Amino acid sequence: MSFQTEFKTLFEQSLAQYCQTRYLTPQQLSKTQWYQFIAQVSQQAILQKSQKNRPLTDVRHVNYLSMEFLVGRLLGNNLQNLEVYDFITQQVKQYGAELVDILEQETDPALGNGGLGRLAACYLDSMASLAQPATGYGLHYQYGLFKQSFSEQGKQKEQGDAWGRDFYPQQQHHLDFTQQVGFGGEVKLISHDKYAWKPEWIVNGEAFDLAVVGYKGIQQPLRLWQGYSETSFDLSKFDEGEYLFAEEKVIDASKLTKVLYPNDNHQNGKALRLMQQYFHCACSVADIIKRHLAQGRKLEQLAEYEVIQLNDTHPAIAIPELMRVLLDDYDFSWQQAWQICSQTFAYTNHTLLPEALEQWDQNLLASLLPRHFMIIDRINNELYHQVKAHFSDEEFSDIWQQTAVLFGYRVRMANLCVVGSFAVNGVAKIHSDLVVSDLFPAYARLFKDRFYNVTNGITPRRWIRQANPQLSALLDKHIKGDWTKDLSLLQQIEKFAKNEKFQTAYAQIKQANKQRLADKIKQELGLEVDTQAIFDVQIKRFHEYKRQQLNLLNIIATYQELKANPNQDVVPRVFIFAGKAAPGYFMAKQIIHAINCVADVINNDPDMKGKLQVVFLPDYRVSLAEIIIPAADVSEQISLAGKEASGTGNMKLALNGAITLGTLDGANVEIADYVGNENVIIFGHTVESIKQELKAGYEPMRYYQQDKVLAQAIDSLANGTFSKGDTTTFEMLVKELLTKDSFCTLADFASYRQAQQKIANFYQNRTAWIEATILNTARLGAFSSDRSIKDYQTQIWKK
Ligand SMILES: *Cc1c(COP(=O)(O)O)cnc(C)c1O
């Protein structure tokens, strides 16, 4: 019997039972009850199915270690991938319910900040779909990323997200996998070169598994660890004052995984964060070894059967942890242990931003993890000799400054990762080149064959099939073969790009998706937006390097221009923002505040009717992205060149037929290569040109003085136009722009405004625009995360 037939029987029998025990008929079930019922049945089906389809393969098992997994709602995706979505849609319809409404009942688990966590989720989906054996390892935060709302004045407010308190049936609490993790204490020398670590506290790590259901594929776990202990442990014993919890002397282990740190591309060096990292790694490494040994294999063969992929440096401490286990628990020699270890780990770099590169205070690390500190020290010493042997005496000091793992009482985690891994990769071509040329030039000479590129990708199951069902249906109709499994098949619609009937169908879908978003905006903000206008979208974390402030300055300038020339011909535009700022990131929060204030003035100005609107949707998250992305006409990817490692929002938007308005940064470069320069709008400085300008001494004030339009826009932020006369509200933002402008916003302003004008002209030529949007969809196949995973397989994970 096929799975689908079995599922139908299961569904019908369970429904009868579910209703009977509640004295209800299916027609009487509420949306919540439907959700609970379908979630439970699908969970049952997943468990049954997973017994059957675990393939026996010879490839290495991938252990994907990430502090974040931004999975989004799971039920709809699981039903799609189990191929029972249409069946259930029909079933519930027959009882007067709509599956899409039912799926809205699920909470969106926000166990990540942004791109890095979402990438991890896309990769798990692709690995399961490609039958690449894999386990995701992360943390089961009690509170995910905060929920965002806006105050009366438009400032960001944060609220805890206790996602697990709601009914959440997609996870299984697995006590069989519990691990114990030590902290603090001391290290004893037992015999020559043999050490034993006696931790001061022991914490339990309990496993919560989420099933990752691949498309027509296998299921494998995302294993999330949660801290637990019966007795609380006393942190005052640490007595390192500044590092430790200012107000709390005692912490119970459940606090370890209480909350996800809300920083994206920024490290703040908190002790609890390091404890989370070690807890994550210790549980995961122990689980990997347990599974390896249970298969009757020897630890000597670990690298042959297992690879541990580090998603950024956040799990870097797994390297000394594996060394510790091999040395202390299994009596390996240093050379043997290092041989195994350095063939097992692979490291993905996600950022070049100095403020995001993790470094830990040596004393903090040594007090929390004394044995690990010793091991890191030895790694550093071995490296010292290697560098000495490899470079001339003249060069040595400079090279050592760059390559040392321990330097200036700091532990440099990125360096630890490079030294301890057999492969290091960046996440887009331009970024991988910069990793070699700017971040690790000395390492690139020392370890010649260690550096790779794997351009990021996104899963087409979520980012078209689920987010854009109408476009999916159109693609199904016009493409031979299953594009959901092989996204390169999208090429086939290229031949319809000029076809009038296809253009009409494609444009109608965009229009329907814009209407769906307009309804959401009306529901959230009470604002009616013009669906004939260009939907110009910037949705991502708020960070100065992503330059939402550049977008804002152009909006202000446009507003001022329209006020000064009421009869000017304009292409109506709705600027749409969504995104959160880290609670401690003052400048990013001020930019959010400014956008809300500017939106308030513009949206309430009758002169702007039919011309200009500004929308800021609160609480950006995966489920909101799924509504905004299919509705976008323009995709704002305007980071300063060299700062955005890849971006993945850019891929989701282009795939759904938005025209990229972007700098030559991250994956924008490759997107432009694939879709062709006539189908994107590129502007601004390049990596090279901005380097030169900075070298010559960048002065933002010069741009301010030479560009009246720019000056007027900045002045209006300073003089209270958008803050009810209060000239202090945006003082810091204005000061930053005029005196430092760390991300060269002013240097790209004029070029950005020209690019925006190009967009307006382009949009007016309807057929040319639609053709370009179709070509964006047709040519984006390479950005499937299936392609990324295949790249990892052939370049890095191969035996
Ligand atoms: C894709 C995605 C991101 C990443 O967006 P970028 O534009 O690449 O920074 C962040 N958050 C969510 C919810 C996403 O879906």
Coordinates of N, CA, C and O in Angstrom, one line a residue, residues 63-71 109-121 124 136-145 222-225 256-264 266-268 270-284 309-318 348 350 358 360 413:
N63 N 26.7 16.4 10.4 CA 26.2 17.0 11.7 C 26.2 18.5 11.6 O 27.3 19.1 11.6
Y64 N 25.1 19.1 11.4 CA 25.0 20.5 11.1 C 24.8 21.3 12.5 O 23.7 21.2 13.0
L65 N 25.9 21.9 13.0 CA 25.9 22.5 14.3 C 25.6 24.0 14.1 O 26.4 24.7 13.4
S66 N 24.5 24.5 14.7 CA 24.1 25.9 14.5 C 23.4 26.3 15.8 O 22.5 25.6 16.3
M67 N 23.7 27.5 16.3 CA 23.1 28.0 17.4 C 21.6 28.5 17.1 O 20.9 28.8 18.0
E68 N 21.3 28.5 15.8 CA 20.0 29.0 15.4 C 19.5 28.2 14.2 O 20.2 27.8 13.3
F69 N 18.2 27.9 14.3 CA 17.4 27.3 13.2 C 16.1 28.0 13.1 O 15.2 27.9 14.0
L70 N 16.0 28.8 12.1 CA 14.7 29.6 11.9 C 13.8 28.8 11.0 O 13.7 29.1 9.8
V71 N 13.1 27.8 11.6 CA 12.4 26.9 10.8 C 11.1 27.4 10.2 O 10.7 27.0 9.1
P109 N 8.0 29.2 15.2 CA 9.1 29.1 16.2 C 10.2 30.0 15.7 O 10.8 29.7 14.6
A110 N 10.6 31.0 16.5 CA 11.6 31.9 16.1 C 12.9 31.6 16.8 O 13.4 32.4 17.6
L111 N 13.5 30.5 16.5 CA 14.7 30.1 17.2 C 15.9 30.6 16.4 O 17.0 29.9 16.3
G112 N 15.8 31.8 15.8 CA 17.0 32.3 15.1 C 16.7 33.8 14.9 O 15.6 34.3 15.1
N113 N 17.8 34.5 14.6 CA 17.7 36.0 14.4 C 17.4 36.4 13.0 O 16.6 37.3 12.8
G114 N 18.0 35.7 12.0 CA 17.8 36.1 10.6 C 18.3 35.1 9.6 O 18.2 33.9 9.8
G115 N 19.1 35.7 8.7 CA 19.6 34.9 7.6 C 20.4 33.6 8.0 O 20.1 32.6 7.4
L116 N 21.2 33.7 9.0 CA 22.1 32.5 9.4 C 21.2 31.4 9.8 O 21.4 30.2 9.5
G117 N 20.2 31.7 10.7 CA 19.3 30.7 11.2 C 18.4 30.1 10.1 O 18.0 28.9 10.0
R118 N 17.9 31.0 9.2 CA 17.1 30.6 8.1 C 17.8 29.7 7.1 O 17.3 28.7 6.6
L119 N 19.1 30.0 6.9 CA 19.9 29.2 6.0 C 20.0 27.7 6.6 O 19.9 26.8 5.8
A120 N 20.2 27.6 7.9 CA 20.3 26.3 8.5 C 19.0 25.5 8.3 O 19.0 24.3 8.0
A121 N 17.9 26.2 8.4 CA 16.6 25.5 8.1 C 16.4 25.1 6.7 O 16.0 24.0 6.4
L124 N 18.6 22.0 6.1 CA 18.0 20.7 6.6 C 17.0 20.2 5.7 O 16.9 19.0 5.4
G136 N 20.6 17.9 12.4 CA 20.8 19.3 12.8 C 20.9 19.3 14.3 O 20.1 18.6 15.0
Y137 N 21.8 20.1 14.8 CA 22.0 20.2 16.3 C 21.9 21.7 16.7 O 22.6 22.5 16.2
G138 N 20.9 22.0 17.6 CA 20.8 23.4 18.0 C 20.3 23.4 19.5 O 20.5 22.5 20.2
L139 N 19.8 24.6 19.8 CA 19.3 24.8 21.2 C 17.8 25.0 21.2 O 17.2 25.6 20.4
H140 N 17.2 24.4 22.3 CA 15.7 24.5 22.5 C 15.5 25.7 23.4 O 15.2 25.6 24.6
Y141 N 15.6 26.9 22.8 CA 15.4 28.1 23.6 C 13.9 28.2 24.1 O 13.0 28.0 23.3
Q142 N 13.7 28.5 25.4 CA 12.4 28.7 25.9 C 11.7 29.9 25.3 O 10.6 29.9 24.9
Y143 N 12.6 31.0 25.1 CA 12.1 32.2 24.5 C 12.9 32.3 23.2 O 14.1 32.4 23.2
G144 N 12.2 32.4 22.1 CA 12.8 32.6 20.8 C 13.1 34.1 20.6 O 13.1 34.9 21.6
L145 N 13.4 34.5 19.4 CA 13.6 36.0 19.2 C 12.4 36.8 19.6 O 11.3 36.3 19.4
L222 N 16.0 17.3 13.7 CA 16.7 18.5 14.2 C 16.6 18.3 15.7 O 15.6 18.3 16.3
R223 N 17.8 18.2 16.3 CA 17.9 17.9 17.7 C 18.2 19.1 18.5 O 19.3 19.7 18.3
L224 N 17.3 19.6 19.4 CA 17.5 20.8 20.1 C 17.7 20.5 21.6 O 16.9 19.8 22.2
W225 N 18.8 21.0 22.1 CA 19.1 20.7 23.5 C 18.6 21.8 24.5 O 18.7 23.0 24.2
L256 N 20.0 28.4 31.3 CA 21.0 28.3 30.2 C 20.4 28.4 28.8 O 20.9 29.2 28.0
T257 N 19.3 27.8 28.6 CA 18.7 27.8 27.3 C 17.4 28.6 27.3 O 16.5 28.4 26.5
K258 N 17.3 29.5 28.3 CA 16.0 30.3 28.4 C 15.8 31.2 27.2 O 14.7 31.3 26.7
V259 N 16.9 31.8 26.7 CA 16.6 32.9 25.7 C 17.7 32.9 24.6 O 18.9 32.7 24.9
L260 N 17.3 33.1 23.4 CA 18.2 33.3 22.3 C 18.7 34.7 22.3 O 18.0 35.7 22.5
Y261 N 20.0 34.9 22.2 CA 20.6 36.2 22.2 C 20.2 36.9 20.9 O 20.3 36.3 19.8
P262 N 19.6 38.1 21.0 CA 19.0 38.8 19.9 C 19.9 39.6 19.0 O 19.5 40.5 18.3
N263 N 21.2 39.2 19.0 CA 22.2 40.0 18.1 C 22.4 39.3 16.8 O 22.6 38.1 16.8
D264 N 22.3 40.0 15.8 CA 22.6 39.5 14.4 C 23.9 40.2 14.0 O 24.0 41.4 14.1
H266 N 26.7 40.5 15.5 CA 27.4 41.3 16.5 C 27.6 40.4 17.7 O 26.7 39.6 18.1
Q267 N 28.8 40.4 18.3 CA 29.0 39.6 19.5 C 29.2 40.5 20.7 O 29.7 41.6 20.6
N268 N 28.6 40.1 21.9 CA 28.8 41.0 23.0 C 29.5 40.4 24.2 O 29.6 41.0 25.3
K270 N 29.1 38.0 26.5 CA 28.5 37.6 27.7 C 28.8 36.2 28.1 O 28.8 35.3 27.3
A271 N 29.1 36.0 29.5 CA 29.4 34.6 29.9 C 28.3 33.6 29.6 O 28.6 32.5 29.2
L272 N 27.1 34.0 29.8 CA 26.0 33.1 29.6 C 26.0 32.6 28.1 O 25.6 31.5 27.8
R273 N 26.3 33.5 27.2 CA 26.4 33.1 25.8 C 27.5 32.0 25.6 O 27.2 31.0 24.9
L274 N 28.6 32.2 26.2 CA 29.7 31.2 26.1 C 29.2 29.9 26.7 O 29.5 28.8 26.1
M275 N 28.5 30.0 27.8 CA 28.0 28.7 28.4 C 27.0 28.0 27.5 O 27.0 26.8 27.3
Q276 N 26.1 28.8 26.8 CA 25.2 28.2 25.8 C 26.0 27.5 24.7 O 25.6 26.4 24.3
Q277 N 27.0 28.2 24.3 CA 27.8 27.6 23.2 C 28.4 26.3 23.6 O 28.3 25.3 22.8
Y278 N 29.0 26.3 24.7 CA 29.6 25.0 25.2 C 28.6 23.9 25.4 O 28.8 22.8 25.0
F279 N 27.5 24.3 26.0 CA 26.4 23.4 26.3 C 26.0 22.7 25.0 O 25.8 21.5 24.9
H280 N 25.7 23.6 24.0 CA 25.3 23.1 22.7 C 26.3 22.1 22.1 O 26.0 21.0 21.6
C281 N 27.6 22.5 22.2 CA 28.6 21.6 21.6 C 28.9 20.4 22.3 O 29.1 19.3 21.7
A282 N 28.9 20.4 23.6 CA 29.2 19.2 24.4 C 28.1 18.2 24.2 O 28.4 17.0 24.0
C283 N 26.8 18.6 24.3 CA 25.7 17.7 24.0 C 25.8 17.1 22.6 O 25.6 15.9 22.4
S284 N 26.1 17.9 21.7 CA 26.1 17.5 20.3 C 27.3 16.5 20.0 O 27.1 15.5 19.4
Q309 N 29.8 20.2 10.5 CA 29.8 21.5 9.8 C 29.4 22.6 10.8 O 28.4 22.5 11.4
L310 N 30.3 23.5 10.9 CA 30.1 24.6 11.9 C 29.5 25.8 11.2 O 30.1 26.4 10.3
N311 N 28.3 26.2 11.6 CA 27.6 27.3 11.0 C 28.0 28.6 11.7 O 27.5 29.0 12.7
D312 N 29.1 29.2 11.2 CA 29.8 30.3 11.8 C 30.6 29.8 13.0 O 30.7 28.6 13.2
T313 N 31.2 30.7 13.7 CA 32.1 30.3 14.8 C 31.3 30.0 16.1 O 31.9 29.6 17.1
H314 N 30.0 30.2 16.1 CA 29.3 30.0 17.4 C 29.5 28.6 18.0 O 29.5 28.5 19.2
P315 N 29.6 27.6 17.2 CA 29.9 26.3 17.8 C 31.4 25.9 17.7 O 31.8 24.7 17.8
A316 N 32.3 26.9 17.7 CA 33.7 26.6 17.5 C 34.3 25.8 18.7 O 35.3 25.0 18.5
I317 N 33.7 25.9 19.9 CA 34.2 25.2 21.0 C 34.1 23.7 20.9 O 34.6 22.9 21.7
A318 N 33.3 23.3 19.9 CA 33.2 21.8 19.6 C 34.6 21.3 19.2 O 34.8 20.1 19.5
T348 N 32.0 27.2 8.1 CA 31.4 28.2 7.2 C 31.5 29.6 7.8 O 31.0 29.8 8.9
H350 N 30.5 33.4 7.9 CA 29.3 34.2 7.5 C 29.5 35.7 7.5 O 28.5 36.4 7.2
E358 N 33.9 36.6 16.6 CA 33.9 36.3 18.0 C 35.3 36.1 18.6 O 36.1 35.4 18.1
W360 N 36.8 35.6 22.7 CA 36.5 35.5 24.2 C 37.6 35.9 25.0 O 38.8 35.6 24.7
M413 N 38.0 33.0 17.9 CA 37.3 31.8 17.5 C 37.3 31.5 16.0 O 37.4 30.3 15.6

